């Protein structure tokens, strides 16, 4: 089982930036499909960014394209979500996810995926 711990959330104003971190233990992040999800109050959890196992391939939700970047640090066994030009619609609890699935193009929001406890991001105008 992969253990994940997120950090880096907080309150920022519109246009601000935050960098979320996800520290993993129990398995190398380079061998995992890694992702960031978010869930706003009253809304379903949605995928934000994905990092493919063993490559630099990524995918981003359309609404964050050009503003968010997902990356990994294999030495620290961690994954990051750099969020720039934040707006109030980005306000949510953000969760790190990890899966050993063979095809990272599939949704990570499936049974067997490991999840962190979440970190709250609040963007105010």
CSV table of N, CA and C in Angstrom, one decimal:
chain,number,residue,atom,x,y,z
A,1,UNK,N,0.8,-1.2,0.0
A,1,UNK,CA,0.0,0.0,0.0
A,1,UNK,C,0.9,1.2,0.0
A,2,UNK,N,0.5,2.2,-0.8
A,2,UNK,CA,1.2,3.5,-0.9
A,2,UNK,C,0.6,4.4,0.1
A,3,UNK,N,1.4,5.1,0.9
A,3,UNK,CA,1.0,6.1,1.8
A,3,UNK,C,1.3,7.5,1.2
A,4,UNK,N,0.3,8.4,1.2
A,4,UNK,CA,0.5,9.7,0.6
A,4,UNK,C,0.1,10.8,1.7
A,5,UNK,N,1.0,11.8,1.7
A,5,UNK,CA,0.7,12.9,2.6
A,5,UNK,C,0.9,14.2,1.8
A,6,UNK,N,-0.2,15.0,1.8
A,6,UNK,CA,-0.2,16.3,1.0
A,6,UNK,C,0.1,17.4,2.0
A,7,UNK,N,0.6,18.5,1.4
A,7,UNK,CA,0.9,19.7,2.1
A,7,UNK,C,0.9,20.8,1.1
A,8,UNK,N,0.9,22.1,1.7
A,8,UNK,CA,1.1,23.2,0.8
A,8,UNK,C,-0.2,24.0,0.5
A,9,UNK,N,-1.3,23.5,1.0
A,9,UNK,CA,-2.5,24.3,0.8
A,9,UNK,C,-2.5,25.6,1.6
A,10,UNK,N,-3.5,26.4,1.3
A,10,UNK,CA,-3.6,27.7,2.1
A,10,UNK,C,-4.6,28.6,1.4
A,11,UNK,N,-4.6,29.8,1.9
A,11,UNK,CA,-5.5,30.9,1.4
A,11,UNK,C,-4.7,31.9,0.6
A,12,UNK,N,-5.1,32.2,-0.6
A,12,UNK,CA,-4.5,33.1,-1.5
A,12,UNK,C,-5.5,34.0,-2.1
A,13,UNK,N,-5.1,35.1,-2.7
A,13,UNK,CA,-6.0,36.0,-3.4
A,13,UNK,C,-6.0,35.6,-4.9
A,14,UNK,N,-6.9,36.1,-5.6
A,14,UNK,CA,-7.0,35.8,-7.0
A,14,UNK,C,-5.7,36.2,-7.7
A,15,UNK,N,-5.2,35.4,-8.6
A,15,UNK,CA,-4.0,35.6,-9.3
A,15,UNK,C,-2.8,35.1,-8.6
A,16,UNK,N,-2.9,34.6,-7.3
A,16,UNK,CA,-1.8,34.1,-6.6
A,16,UNK,C,-1.4,32.7,-7.0
A,17,UNK,N,-0.4,32.2,-6.3
A,17,UNK,CA,0.2,30.9,-6.6
A,17,UNK,C,0.3,30.1,-5.3
A,18,UNK,N,0.2,28.8,-5.5
A,18,UNK,CA,0.5,27.8,-4.4
A,18,UNK,C,1.2,26.6,-5.1
A,19,UNK,N,2.0,25.9,-4.3
A,19,UNK,CA,2.6,24.7,-4.7
A,19,UNK,C,2.3,23.6,-3.7
A,20,UNK,N,1.5,22.6,-4.2
A,20,UNK,CA,1.1,21.5,-3.3
A,20,UNK,C,2.2,20.4,-3.5
A,21,UNK,N,2.4,19.7,-2.4
A,21,UNK,CA,3.4,18.6,-2.3
A,21,UNK,C,2.7,17.4,-1.9
A,22,UNK,N,3.1,16.2,-2.4
A,22,UNK,CA,2.6,14.9,-2.1
A,22,UNK,C,3.8,14.0,-1.8
A,23,UNK,N,4.0,13.7,-0.5
A,23,UNK,CA,5.1,12.8,-0.2
A,23,UNK,C,4.6,11.4,-0.1
A,24,UNK,N,5.3,10.6,-0.9
A,24,UNK,CA,4.8,9.2,-1.0
A,24,UNK,C,5.8,8.3,-0.2
A,25,UNK,N,5.3,7.2,0.3
A,25,UNK,CA,6.1,6.1,0.9
A,25,UNK,C,5.5,4.8,0.6
A,26,UNK,N,6.4,3.8,0.6
A,26,UNK,CA,6.0,2.4,0.3
A,26,UNK,C,6.1,2.0,-1.1
A,27,UNK,N,6.4,2.9,-2.0
A,27,UNK,CA,6.5,2.6,-3.4
A,27,UNK,C,7.1,3.8,-4.2
A,28,UNK,N,8.0,3.5,-5.2
A,28,UNK,CA,8.6,4.7,-5.9
A,28,UNK,C,7.6,5.4,-6.8
A,29,UNK,N,7.5,6.7,-6.6
A,29,UNK,CA,6.5,7.5,-7.4
A,29,UNK,C,6.8,7.3,-8.9
A,30,UNK,N,8.0,7.1,-9.3
A,30,UNK,CA,8.3,7.0,-10.7
A,30,UNK,C,7.6,5.8,-11.3
A,31,UNK,N,7.3,4.8,-10.5
A,31,UNK,CA,6.6,3.6,-11.0
A,31,UNK,C,5.1,3.6,-10.8
A,32,UNK,N,4.6,4.8,-10.5
A,32,UNK,CA,3.1,4.9,-10.2
A,32,UNK,C,2.5,5.9,-11.1
A,33,UNK,N,1.2,5.7,-11.4
A,33,UNK,CA,0.4,6.7,-12.1
A,33,UNK,C,0.0,7.7,-10.9
A,34,UNK,N,0.4,8.9,-11.0
A,34,UNK,CA,0.2,9.9,-10.0
A,34,UNK,C,-0.8,10.9,-10.4
A,35,UNK,N,-1.7,11.4,-9.5
A,35,UNK,CA,-2.6,12.4,-9.9
A,35,UNK,C,-3.0,13.3,-8.8
A,36,UNK,N,-3.6,14.4,-9.2
A,36,UNK,CA,-4.2,15.4,-8.2
A,36,UNK,C,-5.6,15.5,-8.6
A,37,UNK,N,-6.5,15.4,-7.6
A,37,UNK,CA,-7.9,15.6,-7.7
A,37,UNK,C,-8.3,16.7,-6.8
A,38,UNK,N,-9.5,17.3,-7.0
A,38,UNK,CA,-10.0,18.3,-6.1
A,38,UNK,C,-11.5,18.1,-5.9
A,39,UNK,N,-12.0,18.5,-4.8
A,39,UNK,CA,-13.4,18.4,-4.5
A,39,UNK,C,-13.9,19.7,-3.8
A,40,UNK,N,-14.7,20.4,-4.5
A,40,UNK,CA,-15.3,21.6,-3.9
A,40,UNK,C,-16.6,21.3,-3.1
A,41,UNK,N,-17.0,22.1,-2.2
A,41,UNK,CA,-18.2,21.8,-1.4
A,41,UNK,C,-19.4,21.5,-2.3
A,42,UNK,N,-20.1,20.4,-2.1
A,42,UNK,CA,-21.3,20.2,-2.9
A,42,UNK,C,-21.1,19.7,-4.3
A,43,UNK,N,-19.8,19.4,-4.6
A,43,UNK,CA,-19.5,19.0,-6.0
A,43,UNK,C,-18.8,17.6,-5.9
A,44,UNK,N,-18.8,17.0,-7.1
A,44,UNK,CA,-18.1,15.7,-7.2
A,44,UNK,C,-16.6,15.9,-7.3
A,45,UNK,N,-15.8,14.9,-6.9
A,45,UNK,CA,-14.4,15.0,-7.0
A,45,UNK,C,-14.0,14.9,-8.5
A,46,UNK,N,-13.1,15.8,-8.9
A,46,UNK,CA,-12.7,15.8,-10.3
A,46,UNK,C,-11.2,15.7,-10.4
A,47,UNK,N,-10.7,15.1,-11.5
A,47,UNK,CA,-9.3,15.0,-11.7
A,47,UNK,C,-8.8,16.4,-12.2
A,48,UNK,N,-7.6,16.7,-11.8
A,48,UNK,CA,-7.0,18.0,-12.1
A,48,UNK,C,-5.7,17.8,-13.0
A,49,UNK,N,-4.9,16.9,-12.6
A,49,UNK,CA,-3.6,16.6,-13.3
A,49,UNK,C,-3.2,15.2,-13.1
A,50,UNK,N,-2.5,14.7,-14.0
A,50,UNK,CA,-2.0,13.3,-14.0
A,50,UNK,C,-0.6,13.3,-14.5
A,51,UNK,N,0.2,12.4,-13.9
A,51,UNK,CA,1.6,12.2,-14.3
A,51,UNK,C,1.8,10.7,-14.6
A,52,UNK,N,2.3,10.4,-15.8
A,52,UNK,CA,2.3,9.0,-16.2
A,52,UNK,C,3.6,8.3,-15.6
A,53,UNK,N,3.4,7.1,-15.2
A,53,UNK,CA,4.5,6.3,-14.6
A,53,UNK,C,5.6,6.1,-15.6
A,54,UNK,N,6.8,6.3,-15.1
A,54,UNK,CA,8.0,6.1,-15.9
A,54,UNK,C,8.3,7.0,-17.1
A,55,UNK,N,7.6,8.1,-17.1
A,55,UNK,CA,7.7,9.1,-18.2
A,55,UNK,C,7.4,10.5,-17.7
A,56,UNK,N,7.7,11.4,-18.6
A,56,UNK,CA,7.3,12.8,-18.3
A,56,UNK,C,6.0,13.2,-18.8
A,57,UNK,N,5.2,12.2,-19.3
A,57,UNK,CA,3.9,12.5,-19.8
A,57,UNK,C,2.9,13.0,-18.8
A,58,UNK,N,2.2,14.0,-19.1
A,58,UNK,CA,1.2,14.5,-18.2
A,58,UNK,C,-0.1,14.8,-18.9
A,59,UNK,N,-1.2,14.9,-18.1
A,59,UNK,CA,-2.4,15.4,-18.7
A,59,UNK,C,-3.0,16.3,-17.6
A,60,UNK,N,-3.7,17.4,-18.1
A,60,UNK,CA,-4.3,18.4,-17.3
A,60,UNK,C,-5.7,18.6,-17.6
A,61,UNK,N,-6.5,19.0,-16.7
A,61,UNK,CA,-7.9,19.4,-16.9
A,61,UNK,C,-7.9,20.7,-17.7
A,62,UNK,N,-8.8,20.8,-18.6
A,62,UNK,CA,-8.8,21.9,-19.5
A,62,UNK,C,-8.8,23.2,-18.8
A,63,UNK,N,-9.6,23.3,-17.7
A,63,UNK,CA,-9.7,24.6,-16.9
A,63,UNK,C,-8.4,25.0,-16.2
A,64,UNK,N,-7.4,24.1,-16.1
A,64,UNK,CA,-6.2,24.5,-15.4
A,64,UNK,C,-5.0,24.5,-16.4
A,65,UNK,N,-5.3,24.1,-17.6
A,65,UNK,CA,-4.2,24.1,-18.6
A,65,UNK,C,-3.6,25.4,-18.7
A,66,UNK,N,-2.2,25.5,-18.7
A,66,UNK,CA,-1.5,26.7,-18.8
A,66,UNK,C,-1.3,27.4,-17.5
A,67,UNK,N,-2.0,26.9,-16.4
A,67,UNK,CA,-1.9,27.5,-15.1
A,67,UNK,C,-1.3,26.6,-14.1
A,68,UNK,N,-1.6,25.3,-14.2
A,68,UNK,CA,-1.1,24.3,-13.3
A,68,UNK,C,0.0,23.4,-14.0
A,69,UNK,N,0.9,22.9,-13.2
A,69,UNK,CA,1.9,22.0,-13.7
A,69,UNK,C,2.1,20.9,-12.6
A,70,UNK,N,2.2,19.6,-13.1
A,70,UNK,CA,2.4,18.5,-12.2
A,70,UNK,C,3.8,18.0,-12.5
A,71,UNK,N,4.5,17.6,-11.4
A,71,UNK,CA,5.9,17.2,-11.6
A,71,UNK,C,6.3,16.2,-10.5
A,72,UNK,N,7.4,15.5,-10.6
A,72,UNK,CA,7.8,14.6,-9.6
A,72,UNK,C,9.3,14.8,-9.3
A,73,UNK,N,9.7,14.4,-8.1
A,73,UNK,CA,11.1,14.4,-7.7
A,73,UNK,C,11.3,13.0,-7.2
A,74,UNK,N,12.1,12.2,-8.0
A,74,UNK,CA,12.3,10.8,-7.6
A,74,UNK,C,13.2,10.7,-6.4
A,75,UNK,N,14.1,11.7,-6.2
A,75,UNK,CA,15.0,11.6,-5.0
A,75,UNK,C,14.2,11.8,-3.7
A,76,UNK,N,13.2,12.6,-3.8
A,76,UNK,CA,12.4,12.9,-2.6
A,76,UNK,C,11.1,12.0,-2.6
A,77,UNK,N,10.9,11.2,-3.6
A,77,UNK,CA,9.7,10.4,-3.8
A,77,UNK,C,8.5,11.2,-3.5
A,78,UNK,N,8.4,12.3,-4.3
A,78,UNK,CA,7.3,13.2,-4.1
A,78,UNK,C,6.8,13.7,-5.4
A,79,UNK,N,5.6,14.2,-5.4
A,79,UNK,CA,4.9,14.7,-6.6
A,79,UNK,C,4.4,16.1,-6.2
A,80,UNK,N,4.4,17.0,-7.1
A,80,UNK,CA,4.0,18.4,-6.9
A,80,UNK,C,3.0,18.9,-7.8
A,81,UNK,N,2.2,19.9,-7.4
A,81,UNK,CA,1.3,20.6,-8.2
A,81,UNK,C,1.5,22.1,-8.1
A,82,UNK,N,2.1,22.7,-9.1
A,82,UNK,CA,2.3,24.1,-9.1
A,82,UNK,C,1.1,24.8,-9.7
A,83,UNK,N,0.5,25.6,-8.9
A,83,UNK,CA,-0.7,26.3,-9.3
A,83,UNK,C,-0.5,27.8,-9.4
A,84,UNK,N,-0.7,28.3,-10.6
A,84,UNK,CA,-0.5,29.8,-10.8
A,84,UNK,C,-1.8,30.4,-11.3
A,85,UNK,N,-1.8,31.7,-11.1
A,85,UNK,CA,-3.0,32.5,-11.6
A,85,UNK,C,-4.3,31.9,-11.1
A,86,UNK,N,-4.3,31.6,-9.8
A,86,UNK,CA,-5.5,31.0,-9.2
A,86,UNK,C,-6.7,31.9,-9.2
A,87,UNK,N,-7.9,31.3,-9.3
A,87,UNK,CA,-9.1,32.0,-9.3
A,87,UNK,C,-10.1,31.3,-8.3
A,88,UNK,N,-11.2,31.9,-7.9
A,88,UNK,CA,-12.1,31.4,-6.9
A,88,UNK,C,-12.6,30.0,-7.3
A,89,UNK,N,-12.7,29.7,-8.6
A,89,UNK,CA,-13.2,28.4,-9.0
A,89,UNK,C,-12.2,27.3,-8.7
A,90,UNK,N,-11.0,27.6,-8.3
A,90,UNK,CA,-10.0,26.6,-7.9
A,90,UNK,C,-10.1,26.3,-6.4
A,91,UNK,N,-11.0,26.9,-5.7
A,91,UNK,CA,-11.2,26.6,-4.3
A,91,UNK,C,-11.7,25.2,-4.1
A,92,UNK,N,-11.0,24.4,-3.3
A,92,UNK,CA,-11.4,23.0,-3.1
A,92,UNK,C,-10.4,22.3,-2.2
A,93,UNK,N,-10.8,21.2,-1.7
A,93,UNK,CA,-9.9,20.3,-1.1
A,93,UNK,C,-9.1,19.5,-2.2
A,94,UNK,N,-7.8,19.5,-2.1
A,94,UNK,CA,-7.0,18.9,-3.1
A,94,UNK,C,-6.4,17.6,-2.6
A,95,UNK,N,-6.5,16.5,-3.4
A,95,UNK,CA,-6.1,15.2,-3.0
A,95,UNK,C,-5.1,14.6,-3.9
A,96,UNK,N,-4.1,14.0,-3.4
A,96,UNK,CA,-3.1,13.3,-4.2
A,96,UNK,C,-3.5,11.8,-4.3
A,97,UNK,N,-3.3,11.3,-5.5
A,97,UNK,CA,-3.7,9.9,-5.8
A,97,UNK,C,-2.6,9.1,-6.4
A,98,UNK,N,-2.5,7.8,-6.1
A,98,UNK,CA,-1.5,7.0,-6.7
A,98,UNK,C,-2.0,5.6,-7.1
A,99,UNK,N,-1.7,5.2,-8.2
A,99,UNK,CA,-2.1,3.9,-8.7
A,99,UNK,C,-1.1,3.1,-9.4
A,100,UNK,N,-1.1,1.8,-9.2
A,100,UNK,CA,-0.2,0.9,-9.9
A,100,UNK,C,-0.7,0.4,-11.2
A,101,UNK,N,-1.8,0.9,-11.6
A,101,UNK,CA,-2.5,0.5,-12.9
A,101,UNK,C,-1.5,0.5,-14.0
A,102,UNK,N,-1.7,-0.4,-15.0
A,102,UNK,CA,-0.8,-0.5,-16.1
A,102,UNK,C,-1.0,0.6,-17.1
A,103,UNK,N,-2.2,1.1,-17.2
A,103,UNK,CA,-2.5,2.1,-18.2
A,103,UNK,C,-2.9,3.4,-17.5
A,104,UNK,N,-1.9,4.4,-17.5
A,104,UNK,CA,-2.2,5.6,-16.7
A,104,UNK,C,-3.2,6.5,-17.5
A,105,UNK,N,-3.5,6.2,-18.7
A,105,UNK,CA,-4.5,7.0,-19.4
A,105,UNK,C,-5.9,6.8,-18.8
A,106,UNK,N,-6.1,5.7,-18.1
A,106,UNK,CA,-7.4,5.4,-17.5
A,106,UNK,C,-7.6,6.3,-16.2
A,107,UNK,N,-8.8,6.4,-15.8
A,107,UNK,CA,-9.1,7.2,-14.6
A,107,UNK,C,-8.5,6.6,-13.4
A,108,UNK,N,-7.9,7.5,-12.5
A,108,UNK,CA,-7.4,7.0,-11.3
A,108,UNK,C,-8.4,6.9,-10.2
A,109,UNK,N,-9.6,7.4,-10.4
A,109,UNK,CA,-10.6,7.4,-9.4
A,109,UNK,C,-11.4,6.1,-9.5
A,110,UNK,N,-10.6,5.0,-9.1
A,110,UNK,CA,-11.2,3.7,-9.2
A,110,UNK,C,-10.7,2.9,-7.9
A,111,UNK,N,-11.4,1.8,-7.6
A,111,UNK,CA,-10.9,1.1,-6.4
A,111,UNK,C,-9.5,0.6,-6.5
A,112,UNK,N,-8.8,0.7,-5.4
A,112,UNK,CA,-7.4,0.2,-5.4
A,112,UNK,C,-6.4,1.4,-5.5
A,113,UNK,N,-6.9,2.6,-5.8
A,113,UNK,CA,-6.1,3.8,-5.8
A,113,UNK,C,-5.8,4.2,-4.4
A,114,UNK,N,-4.6,4.7,-4.1
A,114,UNK,CA,-4.3,5.2,-2.8
A,114,UNK,C,-4.5,6.7,-2.8
A,115,UNK,N,-5.0,7.2,-1.7
A,115,UNK,CA,-5.3,8.6,-1.5
A,115,UNK,C,-4.7,9.3,-0.3
A,116,UNK,N,-4.3,10.5,-0.4
A,116,UNK,CA,-3.9,11.3,0.7
A,116,UNK,C,-5.1,11.8,1.5
A,117,UNK,N,-4.8,12.6,2.6
A,117,UNK,CA,-5.9,13.1,3.4
A,117,UNK,C,-6.4,14.4,2.9
A,118,UNK,N,-5.7,15.0,2.0
A,118,UNK,CA,-6.2,16.3,1.4
A,118,UNK,C,-5.6,17.5,2.0
A,119,UNK,N,-5.5,18.5,1.2
A,119,UNK,CA,-5.0,19.8,1.6
A,119,UNK,C,-6.0,20.9,1.0
A,120,UNK,N,-6.4,21.8,1.8
A,120,UNK,CA,-7.4,22.8,1.4
A,120,UNK,C,-6.8,24.0,0.8
A,121,UNK,N,-7.3,24.4,-0.4
A,121,UNK,CA,-6.9,25.6,-1.1
A,121,UNK,C,-8.1,26.5,-1.2
A,122,UNK,N,-7.9,27.7,-0.8
A,122,UNK,CA,-9.0,28.7,-0.8
A,122,UNK,C,-8.5,30.0,-1.5
A,123,UNK,N,-9.2,30.4,-2.5
A,123,UNK,CA,-8.9,31.5,-3.4
A,123,UNK,C,-10.0,32.6,-3.2
A,124,UNK,N,-9.6,33.7,-2.7
A,124,UNK,CA,-10.5,34.8,-2.5
A,124,UNK,C,-10.3,36.0,-3.4
A,125,UNK,N,-11.4,36.7,-3.7
A,125,UNK,CA,-11.3,37.8,-4.6
A,125,UNK,C,-11.2,39.1,-3.8
